[in-house]
PDB file of C-alpha atoms in Angstrom:
ATOM      1  CA  MET T   1     165.832 -12.152-116.921  1.00  0.00           C
ATOM      2  CA  SER T   2     166.390 -15.522-115.301  1.00  0.00           C
ATOM      3  CA  ALA T   3     169.031 -16.067-112.623  1.00  0.00           C
ATOM      4  CA  SER T   4     171.062 -18.253-114.981  1.00  0.00           C
ATOM      5  CA  ALA T   5     170.950 -15.587-117.696  1.00  0.00           C
ATOM      6  CA  ALA T   6     172.039 -12.935-115.210  1.00  0.00           C
ATOM      7  CA  ALA T   7     174.882 -15.173-114.033  1.00  0.00           C
ATOM      8  CA  SER T   8     176.218 -15.424-117.591  1.00  0.00           C
ATOM      9  CA  LEU T   9     176.173 -11.662-118.083  1.00  0.00           C
ATOM     10  CA  HIS T  10     179.142  -9.420-117.424  1.00  0.00           C
ATOM     11  CA  ILE T  11     180.107  -5.850-118.276  1.00  0.00           C
ATOM     12  CA  GLN T  12     183.685  -4.691-118.588  1.00  0.00           C
ATOM     13  CA  PRO T  13     185.513  -1.548-119.690  1.00  0.00           C
ATOM     14  CA  ALA T  14     186.628  -1.588-123.323  1.00  0.00           C
ATOM     15  CA  THR T  15     190.154  -0.834-124.487  1.00  0.00           C
ATOM     16  CA  LEU T  16     191.577   0.219-127.838  1.00  0.00           C
ATOM     17  CA  ALA T  17     191.954  -3.499-128.615  1.00  0.00           C
ATOM     18  CA  ASP T  18     188.137  -3.792-128.408  1.00  0.00           C
ATOM     19  CA  ILE T  19     187.476  -1.299-131.228  1.00  0.00           C
ATOM     20  CA  PRO T  20     186.836  -4.085-133.791  1.00  0.00           C
ATOM     21  CA  THR T  21     184.270  -5.597-131.391  1.00  0.00           C
ATOM     22  CA  ILE T  22     182.560  -2.214-130.965  1.00  0.00           C
ATOM     23  CA  ILE T  23     182.482  -1.732-134.741  1.00  0.00           C
ATOM     24  CA  GLY T  24     180.981  -5.211-135.196  1.00  0.00           C
ATOM     25  CA  LEU T  25     178.261  -4.444-132.662  1.00  0.00           C
ATOM     26  CA  ALA T  26     177.624  -1.037-134.260  1.00  0.00           C
ATOM     27  CA  GLU T  27     177.273  -2.630-137.694  1.00  0.00           C
ATOM     28  CA  ALA T  28     174.646  -5.011-136.308  1.00  0.00           C
ATOM     29  CA  THR T  29     172.676  -2.405-134.339  1.00  0.00           C
ATOM     30  CA  TRP T  30     172.944   0.942-136.125  1.00  0.00           C
ATOM     31  CA  GLU T  31     170.703   0.419-139.151  1.00  0.00           C
ATOM     32  CA  PRO T  32     167.926  -1.508-137.336  1.00  0.00           C
ATOM     33  CA  THR T  33     167.867   1.184-134.629  1.00  0.00           C
ATOM     34  CA  TYR T  34     167.478   4.142-136.979  1.00  0.00           C
ATOM     35  CA  ARG T  35     165.868   2.857-140.185  1.00  0.00           C
ATOM     36  CA  PHE T  36     162.396   4.137-139.252  1.00  0.00           C
ATOM     37  CA  ILE T  37     163.639   7.397-137.711  1.00  0.00           C
ATOM     38  CA  ILE T  38     166.120   8.965-140.145  1.00  0.00           C
ATOM     39  CA  SER T  39     166.990   8.493-143.828  1.00  0.00           C
ATOM     40  CA  ARG T  40     169.354   5.791-145.049  1.00  0.00           C
ATOM     41  CA  LYS T  41     171.736   8.503-146.318  1.00  0.00           C
ATOM     42  CA  GLN T  42     171.813  10.130-142.888  1.00  0.00           C
ATOM     43  CA  ILE T  43     172.358   6.741-141.221  1.00  0.00           C
ATOM     44  CA  GLU T  44     175.291   6.014-143.516  1.00  0.00           C
ATOM     45  CA  TYR T  45     176.795   9.490-143.087  1.00  0.00           C
ATOM     46  CA  MET T  46     176.577   9.464-139.294  1.00  0.00           C
ATOM     47  CA  TYR T  47     177.918   5.926-139.097  1.00  0.00           C
ATOM     48  CA  ARG T  48     180.978   6.904-141.167  1.00  0.00           C
ATOM     49  CA  VAL T  49     181.602   9.904-138.899  1.00  0.00           C
ATOM     50  CA  ILE T  50     181.233   8.050-135.589  1.00  0.00           C
ATOM     51  CA  TYR T  51     182.390   4.473-136.164  1.00  0.00           C
ATOM     52  CA  THR T  52     185.672   4.498-138.043  1.00  0.00           C
ATOM     53  CA  PRO T  53     188.580   3.001-136.094  1.00  0.00           C
ATOM     54  CA  ALA T  54     190.207   6.465-136.080  1.00  0.00           C
ATOM     55  CA  SER T  55     187.068   8.134-134.724  1.00  0.00           C
ATOM     56  CA  LEU T  56     186.609   5.540-131.965  1.00  0.00           C
ATOM     57  CA  THR T  57     190.294   5.866-131.051  1.00  0.00           C
ATOM     58  CA  ARG T  58     189.864   9.664-130.752  1.00  0.00           C
ATOM     59  CA  GLN T  59     186.752   9.181-128.620  1.00  0.00           C
ATOM     60  CA  MET T  60     188.668   6.918-126.235  1.00  0.00           C
ATOM     61  CA  THR T  61     192.030   8.708-126.129  1.00  0.00           C
ATOM     62  CA  GLU T  62     191.320  12.406-126.747  1.00  0.00           C
ATOM     63  CA  GLN T  63     187.653  12.946-125.862  1.00  0.00           C
ATOM     64  CA  GLY T  64     187.631  10.981-122.596  1.00  0.00           C
ATOM     65  CA  HIS T  65     184.871   8.539-123.540  1.00  0.00           C
ATOM     66  CA  THR T  66     184.701   5.381-121.439  1.00  0.00           C
ATOM     67  CA  PHE T  67     183.241   2.411-123.315  1.00  0.00           C
ATOM     68  CA  LEU T  68     181.647  -0.542-121.549  1.00  0.00           C
ATOM     69  CA  LEU T  69     181.108  -3.863-123.299  1.00  0.00           C
ATOM     70  CA  LEU T  70     178.278  -6.164-122.262  1.00  0.00           C
ATOM     71  CA  TYR T  71     178.810  -9.906-122.689  1.00  0.00           C
ATOM     72  CA  THR T  72     176.232 -12.676-122.495  1.00  0.00           C
ATOM     73  CA  GLU T  73     177.488 -16.250-122.621  1.00  0.00           C
ATOM     74  CA  ASP T  74     180.949 -14.767-123.370  1.00  0.00           C
ATOM     75  CA  GLU T  75     179.597 -13.120-126.548  1.00  0.00           C
ATOM     76  CA  ALA T  76     179.740  -9.336-126.961  1.00  0.00           C
ATOM     77  CA  SER T  77     176.066  -8.338-127.034  1.00  0.00           C
ATOM     78  CA  GLY T  78     176.048  -4.588-126.431  1.00  0.00           C
ATOM     79  CA  TYR T  79     178.008  -1.504-125.497  1.00  0.00           C
ATOM     80  CA  ALA T  80     177.701   1.938-123.998  1.00  0.00           C
ATOM     81  CA  SER T  81     179.943   4.994-123.813  1.00  0.00           C
ATOM     82  CA  PHE T  82     179.946   8.000-121.518  1.00  0.00           C
ATOM     83  CA  SER T  83     182.146  10.897-120.443  1.00  0.00           C
ATOM     84  CA  ALA T  84     182.411  13.739-117.956  1.00  0.00           C
ATOM     85  CA  GLN T  85     181.137  17.105-119.154  1.00  0.00           C
ATOM     86  CA  PRO T  86     182.529  20.580-118.370  1.00  0.00           C
ATOM     87  CA  THR T  87     179.768  21.187-115.798  1.00  0.00           C
ATOM     88  CA  ASN T  88     180.928  19.796-112.467  1.00  0.00           C
ATOM     89  CA  GLY T  89     179.305  16.427-111.721  1.00  0.00           C
ATOM     90  CA  LEU T  90     177.535  16.185-115.098  1.00  0.00           C
ATOM     91  CA  TYR T  91     178.182  13.162-117.315  1.00  0.00           C
ATOM     92  CA  LYS T  92     176.837  12.330-120.738  1.00  0.00           C
ATOM     93  CA  LEU T  93     175.749   8.914-121.988  1.00  0.00           C
ATOM     94  CA  HIS T  94     176.844   9.056-125.632  1.00  0.00           C
ATOM     95  CA  LYS T  95     175.935   5.590-126.888  1.00  0.00           C
ATOM     96  CA  ILE T  96     174.036   2.530-125.767  1.00  0.00           C
ATOM     97  CA  TYR T  97     173.212  -0.321-128.114  1.00  0.00           C
ATOM     98  CA  VAL T  98     172.217  -3.955-127.641  1.00  0.00           C
ATOM     99  CA  LEU T  99     172.143  -6.479-130.488  1.00  0.00           C
ATOM    100  CA  PRO T 100     168.616  -6.714-131.937  1.00  0.00           C
ATOM    101  CA  SER T 101     168.629 -10.463-131.221  1.00  0.00           C
ATOM    102  CA  HIS T 102     169.250  -9.713-127.525  1.00  0.00           C
ATOM    103  CA  GLN T 103     166.804  -6.831-127.015  1.00  0.00           C
ATOM    104  CA  GLY T 104     163.862  -7.214-124.662  1.00  0.00           C
ATOM    105  CA  GLN T 105     165.896  -9.222-122.133  1.00  0.00           C
ATOM    106  CA  GLY T 106     166.780  -6.390-119.745  1.00  0.00           C
ATOM    107  CA  LEU T 107     170.336  -6.047-121.070  1.00  0.00           C
ATOM    108  CA  GLY T 108     169.930  -2.345-121.859  1.00  0.00           C
ATOM    109  CA  GLN T 109     168.871  -1.737-118.263  1.00  0.00           C
ATOM    110  CA  HIS T 110     172.003  -3.556-117.059  1.00  0.00           C
ATOM    111  CA  LEU T 111     174.167  -1.345-119.274  1.00  0.00           C
ATOM    112  CA  VAL T 112     172.477   1.870-118.114  1.00  0.00           C
ATOM    113  CA  ARG T 113     172.840   0.837-114.472  1.00  0.00           C
ATOM    114  CA  ALA T 114     176.531   0.016-115.030  1.00  0.00           C
ATOM    115  CA  VAL T 115     177.065   3.489-116.531  1.00  0.00           C
ATOM    116  CA  GLU T 116     175.184   5.114-113.656  1.00  0.00           C
ATOM    117  CA  ALA T 117     177.308   3.195-111.125  1.00  0.00           C
ATOM    118  CA  ALA T 118     180.536   4.203-112.893  1.00  0.00           C
ATOM    119  CA  VAL T 119     179.427   7.851-112.975  1.00  0.00           C
ATOM    120  CA  ARG T 120     178.601   7.794-109.252  1.00  0.00           C
ATOM    121  CA  GLN T 121     181.948   6.122-108.507  1.00  0.00           C
ATOM    122  CA  ALA T 122     183.706   8.905-110.455  1.00  0.00           C
ATOM    123  CA  GLY T 123     181.918  11.517-108.329  1.00  0.00           C
ATOM    124  CA  GLY T 124     179.221  12.408-110.850  1.00  0.00           C
ATOM    125  CA  HIS T 125     175.684  13.232-109.769  1.00  0.00           C
ATOM    126  CA  THR T 126     173.803  13.809-113.042  1.00  0.00           C
ATOM    127  CA  LEU T 127     173.633  11.728-116.215  1.00  0.00           C
ATOM    128  CA  GLU T 128     172.369  13.260-119.429  1.00  0.00           C
ATOM    129  CA  LEU T 129     171.659  11.707-122.828  1.00  0.00           C
ATOM    130  CA  ASN T 130     170.267  12.645-126.219  1.00  0.00           C
ATOM    131  CA  VAL T 131     167.508  10.633-127.854  1.00  0.00           C
ATOM    132  CA  ASN T 132     165.883  11.317-131.197  1.00  0.00           C
ATOM    133  CA  ARG T 133     162.420  12.763-130.666  1.00  0.00           C
ATOM    134  CA  HIS T 134     160.915   9.907-132.726  1.00  0.00           C
ATOM    135  CA  ASN T 135     162.964   7.080-131.190  1.00  0.00           C
ATOM    136  CA  PRO T 136     160.830   4.444-129.405  1.00  0.00           C
ATOM    137  CA  ALA T 137     163.717   4.167-126.877  1.00  0.00           C
ATOM    138  CA  LEU T 138     162.385   7.361-125.291  1.00  0.00           C
ATOM    139  CA  ALA T 139     159.943   5.217-123.267  1.00  0.00           C
ATOM    140  CA  PHE T 140     162.845   2.966-122.154  1.00  0.00           C
ATOM    141  CA  TYR T 141     164.757   5.936-120.729  1.00  0.00           C
ATOM    142  CA  GLU T 142     161.667   7.413-119.075  1.00  0.00           C
ATOM    143  CA  HIS T 143     161.000   4.021-117.458  1.00  0.00           C
ATOM    144  CA  LEU T 144     164.512   4.197-115.968  1.00  0.00           C
ATOM    145  CA  GLY T 145     163.830   7.602-114.429  1.00  0.00           C
ATOM    146  CA  TYR T 146     165.178   9.973-117.099  1.00  0.00           C
ATOM    147  CA  GLN T 147     163.195  13.157-117.644  1.00  0.00           C
ATOM    148  CA  GLN T 148     163.064  15.583-120.529  1.00  0.00           C
ATOM    149  CA  HIS T 149     165.401  18.495-119.813  1.00  0.00           C
ATOM    150  CA  ARG T 150     165.293  20.342-123.167  1.00  0.00           C
ATOM    151  CA  GLU T 151     165.061  19.916-126.940  1.00  0.00           C
ATOM    152  CA  GLU T 152     168.152  20.186-129.102  1.00  0.00           C
ATOM    153  CA  ASP T 153     168.685  20.300-132.872  1.00  0.00           C
ATOM    154  CA  ILE T 154     172.264  19.377-133.754  1.00  0.00           C
ATOM    155  CA  PRO T 155     173.795  19.703-137.228  1.00  0.00           C
ATOM    156  CA  ILE T 156     175.852  16.728-138.360  1.00  0.00           C
ATOM    157  CA  GLY T 157     177.252  17.364-141.808  1.00  0.00           C
ATOM    158  CA  PRO T 158     174.304  18.184-144.084  1.00  0.00           C
ATOM    159  CA  TYR T 159     171.819  16.552-141.665  1.00  0.00           C
ATOM    160  CA  TRP T 160     170.136  17.381-138.375  1.00  0.00           C
ATOM    161  CA  MET T 161     169.656  15.357-135.229  1.00  0.00           C
ATOM    162  CA  ASN T 162     166.349  16.411-133.651  1.00  0.00           C
ATOM    163  CA  ASP T 163     166.692  15.258-130.064  1.00  0.00           C
ATOM    164  CA  TYR T 164     165.361  15.464-126.588  1.00  0.00           C
ATOM    165  CA  VAL T 165     168.001  15.841-123.910  1.00  0.00           C
ATOM    166  CA  LEU T 166     167.039  13.667-120.960  1.00  0.00           C
ATOM    167  CA  ARG T 167     168.512  13.888-117.474  1.00  0.00           C
ATOM    168  CA  LYS T 168     168.573  11.825-114.347  1.00  0.00           C
ATOM    169  CA  GLU T 169     169.882  12.864-110.951  1.00  0.00           C
ATOM    170  CA  LEU T 170     171.978  10.026-109.534  1.00  0.00           C
ATOM    171  CA  HIS T 171     171.806   9.463-105.830  1.00  0.00           C
ATOM    172  CA  ALA T 172     174.490   7.699-103.826  1.00  0.00           C
TER     173      ALA T 172
END
């Protein structure tokens, strides 16, 4: 990423007022991310469960998810969400998406690093995430230092998410 591109990039915490922006980004990223990994019916089902305004509001207000919005040239270009887990010092990265038109520019790395910094600032020492076992993003996470911790099969309605759980120890 060039210095001028980096200068026009900023990441900020999202609020309830940003839910329409998050939904817009999800609409643009969800299907292209998963179309070769899971069925269209599963994509549609999971999207309806996760990305309604009511569901996002619950994630932010009841489930303790912090959302970060990434802007390039003052345009929302990606987002991430994370939360503390019951295990002391363990945090989970729930979501990270960058617009397809903006992928390959290092923006995902900026988002991951912003989450890692926020977790460290909150006193966390480990960040965990789930990635579908067939998702090409697995290499992205491994490049950033995440390692396979275990496999997990999670039911979601009539479907299954077949994931790896990756972990990274965060150092101060």
